[in-house]
Amino acid sequence: MNARTHAKYICSFVHVKFSVAALFLSVFVVNAFCQDQHLYLTTNTLVARPLALGGAYVAAEDALAAGLYNPANAGGYRLDRSPGFQLFLNPLTPALALSQTSSFFNKEEKTFAQTLATLGLLLKGITLRAGPFDLSAIVGEQATSYTLLSEKKWETVGYFDNQYNVLALRMRLADRVSVGGSVGLYYIKSPNAKQRTWKVLASYGIALAPSRTVLIGVSYLTVPARGMDNQRDHPERIVTSSVNLGLSYRPQPSTTVSFDLRNVVEDGGSMVRREPHWGLEYGLFSLLALRLGAFYKLEDKQAAISAGIGLLDLNWPRARAAHAQYSHWAINYGIVGERTKLGDHRFIHALTVAFRI
């Protein structure tokens, strides 16, 4: 079997696995609720995995997405601390931008600016490791607030007006203790506003690993307001200026159980909304990850459930040599099913693609 035939075989195998798993998850969740409203999040590179795990990601091991929930986890955990540099590419986002230019970009932007932005959409993240430091950059992530999402598949309305960039720095104080901070540049266009505005905000975190199987995280997160909500309010359930706790446990390398207690403390809020979040991930042969999750919505006094899959663990071929303790799945799908205040049923879908070089 030559290399081309082998590659075709792998692609066909992955396609079948993805289709079957996605169908299974869709049937499972839709049968659990009524089919009323579907919203789609298609140009965010990082959110599908956290959503599938019920948002329990404050104590997660991940190269990029973990930094959005706790900067002390940015870059992932590795026993090998030799210098390293990685790029993360998302071919899906620029393809959508080219096919939907009028809705993807602000109409006031010039063609040259649109061209540069489209090229920049391909590069979604960078990680740099040197000694005790891990530096990560996240570029052009789509805001996740459900009020910005579309009811049509693959539609991207107002992406350019509501997106953010994050630069995170993590320092290992010891083998099992890390601290981190991040600075985010957020672009916001509030309802009825004529132009988008921008804001710079900072977040902080600390992570403690009592053993290789347990990780504890504490983070202080800030998110810009957008009208009556913010860019990551729901389904991510991030409250600005809040302290969040997280715990993850790996009983075996392929299994992770995670728990978050959100909004333990809020600054400037008249009411503290403490919410529990749970997640479970089980990996199969570094080709497929199955995920389940749930969280409790205090405003509705009921739970939301989530599920998802991951395909192709890019850390697997060199995990033993590099001693990586986390997985990086190239393709991720997540779905959140919930009942709204009005009694309707809503499903939020997220599909993310991120290849590493």
Short mmCIF file of C-alpha atoms in Angstrom, two decimals:
data_model
loop_
_atom_site.label_atom_id
_atom_site.label_comp_id
_atom_site.label_asym_id
_atom_site.label_seq_id
_atom_site.Cartn_x
_atom_site.Cartn_y
_atom_site.Cartn_z
CA MET A 1 0.00 0.00 0.00
CA ASN A 2 1.61 3.28 -1.10
CA ALA A 3 1.45 6.55 0.82
CA ARG A 4 -1.37 8.02 -1.29
CA THR A 5 -3.57 4.95 -0.90
CA HIS A 6 -2.84 4.86 2.81
CA ALA A 7 -3.81 8.54 3.16
CA LYS A 8 -7.08 7.96 1.28
CA TYR A 9 -7.86 5.02 3.56
CA ILE A 10 -7.28 7.12 6.67
CA CYS A 11 -9.42 9.99 5.34
CA SER A 12 -12.27 7.61 4.49
CA PHE A 13 -12.05 5.96 7.90
CA VAL A 14 -12.12 9.30 9.71
CA HIS A 15 -15.04 10.53 7.62
CA VAL A 16 -17.10 7.45 8.43
CA LYS A 17 -16.27 7.68 12.14
CA PHE A 18 -17.19 11.37 12.24
CA SER A 19 -20.47 10.85 10.39
CA VAL A 20 -21.58 7.93 12.57
CA ALA A 21 -20.62 9.65 15.83
CA ALA A 22 -22.24 12.95 14.82
CA LEU A 23 -25.44 11.14 13.83
CA PHE A 24 -25.48 9.23 17.13
CA LEU A 25 -25.03 12.39 19.17
CA SER A 26 -27.66 14.30 17.20
CA VAL A 27 -30.23 11.54 17.66
CA PHE A 28 -29.40 11.21 21.35
CA VAL A 29 -29.74 14.88 22.17
CA VAL A 30 -32.69 15.66 19.92
CA ASN A 31 -34.67 12.72 21.30
CA ALA A 32 -33.99 13.98 24.81
CA PHE A 33 -35.71 17.28 23.96
CA CYS A 34 -38.09 18.65 21.40
CA GLN A 35 -36.64 20.06 18.21
CA ASP A 36 -37.39 23.79 18.38
CA GLN A 37 -34.39 26.04 17.70
CA HIS A 38 -30.88 25.30 16.43
CA LEU A 39 -28.01 27.79 16.59
CA TYR A 40 -24.62 27.30 14.94
CA LEU A 41 -21.15 28.40 16.00
CA THR A 42 -18.90 27.65 13.04
CA THR A 43 -15.91 30.02 13.00
CA ASN A 44 -14.64 29.59 16.55
CA THR A 45 -11.53 27.39 16.67
CA LEU A 46 -11.53 26.40 20.34
CA VAL A 47 -14.96 26.26 21.93
CA ALA A 48 -16.40 22.90 20.75
CA ARG A 49 -14.43 20.74 23.19
CA PRO A 50 -15.18 22.86 26.31
CA LEU A 51 -18.87 23.08 25.37
CA ALA A 52 -19.13 19.30 24.96
CA LEU A 53 -17.67 18.93 28.47
CA GLY A 54 -20.32 21.16 30.00
CA GLY A 55 -17.89 24.08 30.15
CA ALA A 56 -15.84 22.40 32.91
CA TYR A 57 -12.49 23.68 31.65
CA VAL A 58 -10.87 25.73 34.43
CA ALA A 59 -8.62 22.74 35.25
CA ALA A 60 -8.19 21.44 31.70
CA GLU A 61 -4.96 20.40 29.98
CA ASP A 62 -4.90 21.99 26.55
CA ALA A 63 -2.48 23.97 24.39
CA LEU A 64 -4.80 26.87 23.50
CA ALA A 65 -8.40 26.63 24.72
CA ALA A 66 -7.41 26.10 28.37
CA GLY A 67 -5.92 29.60 28.42
CA LEU A 68 -9.38 31.09 27.85
CA TYR A 69 -10.66 29.56 31.09
CA ASN A 70 -7.46 29.67 33.15
CA PRO A 71 -4.26 31.34 31.83
CA ALA A 72 -2.21 29.14 34.20
CA ASN A 73 -3.03 26.15 31.96
CA ALA A 74 -2.09 27.79 28.65
CA GLY A 75 0.38 25.71 26.67
CA GLY A 76 -0.50 22.35 28.23
CA TYR A 77 1.54 20.18 30.59
CA ARG A 78 4.70 18.43 29.39
CA LEU A 79 7.52 16.66 31.18
CA ASP A 80 9.91 17.66 28.41
CA ARG A 81 10.69 21.38 28.78
CA SER A 82 12.94 21.81 25.76
CA PRO A 83 12.21 24.93 23.65
CA GLY A 84 9.34 24.53 21.21
CA PHE A 85 7.21 26.49 18.74
CA GLN A 86 3.87 25.51 17.22
CA LEU A 87 1.34 27.03 14.82
CA PHE A 88 -2.37 26.18 14.77
CA LEU A 89 -4.26 26.56 11.49
CA ASN A 90 -7.99 26.61 10.76
CA PRO A 91 -8.73 26.16 7.02
CA LEU A 92 -12.49 26.32 7.60
CA THR A 93 -12.74 29.98 8.67
CA PRO A 94 -11.07 31.64 5.65
CA ALA A 95 -13.14 29.44 3.33
CA LEU A 96 -16.31 30.73 4.98
CA ALA A 97 -15.04 34.31 4.78
CA LEU A 98 -14.40 34.06 1.05
CA SER A 99 -17.85 32.59 0.41
CA GLN A 100 -19.75 35.09 2.61
CA THR A 101 -17.80 38.33 2.37
CA SER A 102 -20.75 40.71 2.84
CA SER A 103 -21.97 39.15 6.09
CA PHE A 104 -18.58 38.12 7.42
CA PHE A 105 -16.99 41.56 7.44
CA ASN A 106 -18.05 45.02 8.48
CA LYS A 107 -19.29 46.76 5.33
CA GLU A 108 -17.25 49.84 6.22
CA GLU A 109 -13.98 47.92 5.95
CA LYS A 110 -11.96 48.39 2.77
CA THR A 111 -11.17 45.55 0.41
CA PHE A 112 -7.47 45.54 1.33
CA ALA A 113 -8.30 45.23 5.03
CA GLN A 114 -10.67 42.38 4.25
CA THR A 115 -7.97 40.58 2.27
CA LEU A 116 -5.45 40.83 5.08
CA ALA A 117 -8.04 39.74 7.63
CA THR A 118 -9.02 36.74 5.50
CA LEU A 119 -5.41 35.59 5.26
CA GLY A 120 -5.04 36.08 9.01
CA LEU A 121 -8.03 33.83 9.68
CA LEU A 122 -5.98 30.81 8.63
CA LEU A 123 -3.55 31.30 11.53
CA LYS A 124 -5.59 30.85 14.71
CA GLY A 125 -2.97 30.29 17.38
CA ILE A 126 0.71 30.20 18.31
CA THR A 127 2.47 28.56 21.26
CA LEU A 128 6.07 29.16 22.30
CA ARG A 129 7.84 27.24 25.07
CA ALA A 130 11.15 28.32 26.63
CA GLY A 131 12.30 27.08 30.03
CA PRO A 132 9.60 27.66 32.65
CA PHE A 133 7.56 29.91 30.34
CA ASP A 134 4.75 29.11 27.92
CA LEU A 135 3.50 31.88 25.64
CA SER A 136 0.32 31.40 23.62
CA ALA A 137 -1.57 33.68 21.26
CA ILE A 138 -5.14 33.22 20.05
CA VAL A 139 -6.12 35.17 16.95
CA GLY A 140 -9.55 36.24 15.71
CA GLU A 141 -11.85 34.01 17.76
CA GLN A 142 -15.57 34.32 17.17
CA ALA A 143 -17.62 35.61 20.12
CA THR A 144 -19.75 32.80 21.52
CA SER A 145 -22.80 34.61 22.94
CA TYR A 146 -25.93 32.86 21.69
CA THR A 147 -27.42 36.24 20.72
CA LEU A 148 -24.77 36.48 17.96
CA LEU A 149 -25.25 33.00 16.52
CA SER A 150 -27.10 32.10 13.35
CA GLU A 151 -29.97 29.67 12.81
CA LYS A 152 -28.51 28.75 9.41
CA LYS A 153 -25.64 26.30 9.05
CA TRP A 154 -22.31 27.81 8.00
CA GLU A 155 -23.67 31.36 8.12
CA THR A 156 -21.36 33.95 9.68
CA VAL A 157 -23.09 37.24 10.41
CA GLY A 158 -21.08 40.03 12.01
CA TYR A 159 -18.00 37.96 12.79
CA PHE A 160 -15.67 40.90 12.13
CA ASP A 161 -17.65 43.08 14.58
CA ASN A 162 -17.62 40.64 17.50
CA GLN A 163 -14.33 38.75 17.90
CA TYR A 164 -11.31 38.76 20.15
CA ASN A 165 -7.56 38.09 20.38
CA VAL A 166 -5.80 36.81 23.51
CA LEU A 167 -2.14 36.71 24.52
CA ALA A 168 -1.40 34.47 27.54
CA LEU A 169 1.80 33.87 29.49
CA ARG A 170 2.22 30.93 31.86
CA MET A 171 5.13 30.39 34.24
CA ARG A 172 5.91 27.17 36.08
CA LEU A 173 6.96 28.02 39.62
CA ALA A 174 7.61 24.34 40.31
CA ASP A 175 6.93 21.00 38.65
CA ARG A 176 3.36 21.06 39.91
CA VAL A 177 2.56 24.76 40.36
CA SER A 178 1.89 27.31 37.61
CA VAL A 179 0.64 30.87 37.44
CA GLY A 180 -0.55 32.72 34.37
CA GLY A 181 -2.02 35.91 33.04
CA SER A 182 -3.62 36.97 29.78
CA VAL A 183 -4.51 40.16 27.96
CA GLY A 184 -7.43 40.16 25.55
CA LEU A 185 -8.24 42.61 22.77
CA TYR A 186 -12.00 42.46 22.27
CA TYR A 187 -13.99 43.95 19.41
CA ILE A 188 -17.63 44.58 20.27
CA LYS A 189 -20.60 45.92 18.38
CA SER A 190 -23.56 46.40 20.70
CA PRO A 191 -27.14 46.14 19.43
CA ASN A 192 -28.20 49.23 17.44
CA ALA A 193 -24.62 50.58 17.43
CA LYS A 194 -23.27 51.97 14.14
CA GLN A 195 -19.64 51.00 14.65
CA ARG A 196 -17.74 48.43 16.60
CA THR A 197 -15.64 49.41 19.61
CA TRP A 198 -12.69 47.73 21.27
CA LYS A 199 -11.60 47.03 24.82
CA VAL A 200 -8.51 45.52 26.46
CA LEU A 201 -9.06 43.29 29.51
CA ALA A 202 -6.85 41.06 31.66
CA SER A 203 -7.41 37.67 33.34
CA TYR A 204 -5.33 35.68 35.83
CA GLY A 205 -5.05 32.14 37.14
CA ILE A 206 -3.16 29.56 39.15
CA ALA A 207 -2.93 25.79 38.67
CA LEU A 208 -1.79 23.10 41.09
CA ALA A 209 -1.17 19.45 40.20
CA PRO A 210 -0.95 17.35 43.40
CA SER A 211 -0.25 14.33 41.16
CA ARG A 212 -0.10 13.46 37.47
CA THR A 213 -3.76 12.47 37.55
CA VAL A 214 -5.21 15.48 39.41
CA LEU A 215 -5.23 19.15 38.41
CA ILE A 216 -6.75 22.02 40.40
CA GLY A 217 -7.31 25.47 38.92
CA VAL A 218 -8.46 28.89 40.08
CA SER A 219 -9.05 31.75 37.64
CA TYR A 220 -10.20 35.36 37.62
CA LEU A 221 -11.83 36.15 34.27
CA THR A 222 -12.95 39.40 32.66
CA VAL A 223 -15.17 39.67 29.57
CA PRO A 224 -16.45 42.86 27.86
CA ALA A 225 -20.13 43.73 28.11
CA ARG A 226 -22.31 43.78 25.02
CA GLY A 227 -25.61 45.45 25.78
CA MET A 228 -27.25 43.46 28.58
CA ASP A 229 -24.94 40.46 28.10
CA ASN A 230 -21.30 39.81 27.21
CA GLN A 231 -19.40 38.04 24.44
CA ARG A 232 -19.02 34.77 26.38
CA ASP A 233 -22.09 34.74 28.62
CA HIS A 234 -23.97 31.77 27.17
CA PRO A 235 -23.37 28.93 26.45
CA GLU A 236 -19.87 29.38 27.93
CA ARG A 237 -21.43 30.83 31.12
CA ILE A 238 -18.54 33.23 31.78
CA VAL A 239 -19.38 36.15 34.08
CA THR A 240 -17.01 39.09 33.94
CA SER A 241 -14.84 39.85 36.99
CA SER A 242 -15.56 36.43 38.51
CA VAL A 243 -13.46 33.87 40.39
CA ASN A 244 -13.87 30.28 39.18
CA LEU A 245 -12.70 26.94 40.61
CA GLY A 246 -11.92 23.78 38.65
CA LEU A 247 -10.87 20.19 39.29
CA SER A 248 -9.97 17.45 36.80
CA TYR A 249 -9.08 13.81 37.43
CA ARG A 250 -7.65 11.23 35.03
CA PRO A 251 -8.25 7.71 36.39
CA GLN A 252 -6.51 6.44 33.24
CA PRO A 253 -4.72 8.21 30.36
CA SER A 254 -7.73 8.00 28.04
CA THR A 255 -10.33 9.22 30.56
CA THR A 256 -10.81 12.65 32.13
CA VAL A 257 -13.47 13.70 34.63
CA SER A 258 -13.79 17.45 35.24
CA PHE A 259 -15.78 19.71 37.54
CA ASP A 260 -16.08 23.51 37.72
CA LEU A 261 -17.73 25.79 40.22
CA ARG A 262 -18.29 29.04 38.39
CA ASN A 263 -18.65 32.55 39.79
CA VAL A 264 -17.54 31.78 43.33
CA VAL A 265 -16.96 35.51 43.74
CA GLU A 266 -18.12 38.34 41.49
CA ASP A 267 -16.91 41.95 41.57
CA GLY A 268 -19.51 44.64 41.11
CA GLY A 269 -22.46 42.27 40.94
CA SER A 270 -25.50 42.46 43.20
CA MET A 271 -26.13 38.71 42.97
CA VAL A 272 -23.58 35.90 42.83
CA ARG A 273 -24.59 33.11 40.42
CA ARG A 274 -22.60 30.06 41.51
CA GLU A 275 -23.02 27.31 38.95
CA PRO A 276 -21.73 23.71 38.88
CA HIS A 277 -20.36 22.30 35.61
CA TRP A 278 -19.45 18.65 34.91
CA GLY A 279 -17.64 16.94 32.05
CA LEU A 280 -16.43 13.47 31.00
CA GLU A 281 -14.11 12.59 28.11
CA TYR A 282 -13.13 9.11 26.97
CA GLY A 283 -10.61 8.55 24.18
CA LEU A 284 -10.53 5.54 21.87
CA PHE A 285 -7.14 4.65 20.35
CA SER A 286 -6.19 8.31 19.83
CA LEU A 287 -8.63 8.46 16.91
CA LEU A 288 -11.93 9.28 18.59
CA ALA A 289 -12.94 11.00 21.83
CA LEU A 290 -16.46 10.76 23.26
CA ARG A 291 -17.66 13.56 25.56
CA LEU A 292 -20.59 14.26 27.85
CA GLY A 293 -21.30 17.21 30.11
CA ALA A 294 -23.90 19.20 32.02
CA PHE A 295 -24.32 22.48 33.86
CA TYR A 296 -27.01 24.09 35.97
CA LYS A 297 -28.56 27.38 34.83
CA LEU A 298 -29.58 29.35 37.88
CA GLU A 299 -31.69 31.87 35.97
CA ASP A 300 -33.87 29.03 34.63
CA LYS A 301 -33.42 26.70 37.61
CA GLN A 302 -32.78 23.72 35.37
CA ALA A 303 -29.90 21.81 33.85
CA ALA A 304 -28.50 21.83 30.33
CA ILE A 305 -26.78 18.78 28.88
CA SER A 306 -23.99 18.59 26.32
CA ALA A 307 -22.20 16.00 24.21
CA GLY A 308 -19.53 15.89 21.56
CA ILE A 309 -16.71 14.08 19.83
CA GLY A 310 -13.08 14.70 18.91
CA LEU A 311 -11.17 13.25 15.97
CA LEU A 312 -7.43 12.66 15.42
CA ASP A 313 -5.30 13.31 18.50
CA LEU A 314 -2.34 15.18 17.01
CA ASN A 315 -0.29 14.61 20.16
CA TRP A 316 -0.46 10.83 19.85
CA PRO A 317 2.40 10.12 17.37
CA ARG A 318 4.96 11.92 19.52
CA ALA A 319 3.31 11.87 22.93
CA ARG A 320 5.77 9.42 24.45
CA ALA A 321 8.83 11.17 23.06
CA ALA A 322 7.67 14.62 24.15
CA HIS A 323 5.93 13.34 27.29
CA ALA A 324 2.82 15.39 26.53
CA GLN A 325 0.13 14.87 29.15
CA TYR A 326 -2.74 16.30 27.13
CA SER A 327 -4.50 15.57 23.84
CA HIS A 328 -4.98 17.91 20.91
CA TRP A 329 -7.90 16.78 18.75
CA ALA A 330 -7.82 18.21 15.22
CA ILE A 331 -11.60 18.16 14.65
CA ASN A 332 -14.16 18.73 17.40
CA TYR A 333 -17.94 18.80 17.48
CA GLY A 334 -20.05 19.83 20.46
CA ILE A 335 -23.75 20.34 21.11
CA VAL A 336 -25.61 21.88 24.06
CA GLY A 337 -29.29 21.09 24.61
CA GLU A 338 -31.40 23.23 26.94
CA ARG A 339 -34.84 24.56 27.77
CA THR A 340 -35.29 28.35 27.71
CA LYS A 341 -37.27 30.51 30.12
CA LEU A 342 -40.22 30.44 27.73
CA GLY A 343 -40.25 26.66 27.70
CA ASP A 344 -38.78 26.35 24.21
CA HIS A 345 -35.93 23.97 23.44
CA ARG A 346 -32.66 25.25 22.07
CA PHE A 347 -29.64 23.42 20.64
CA ILE A 348 -26.29 25.12 20.13
CA HIS A 349 -23.88 23.38 17.74
CA ALA A 350 -20.14 24.02 17.48
CA LEU A 351 -17.75 22.53 14.92
CA THR A 352 -14.07 23.48 15.18
CA VAL A 353 -11.03 22.59 13.10
CA ALA A 354 -7.44 23.25 14.21
CA PHE A 355 -4.40 21.57 12.67
CA ARG A 356 -0.98 21.94 14.25
CA ILE A 357 2.37 22.34 12.52
#
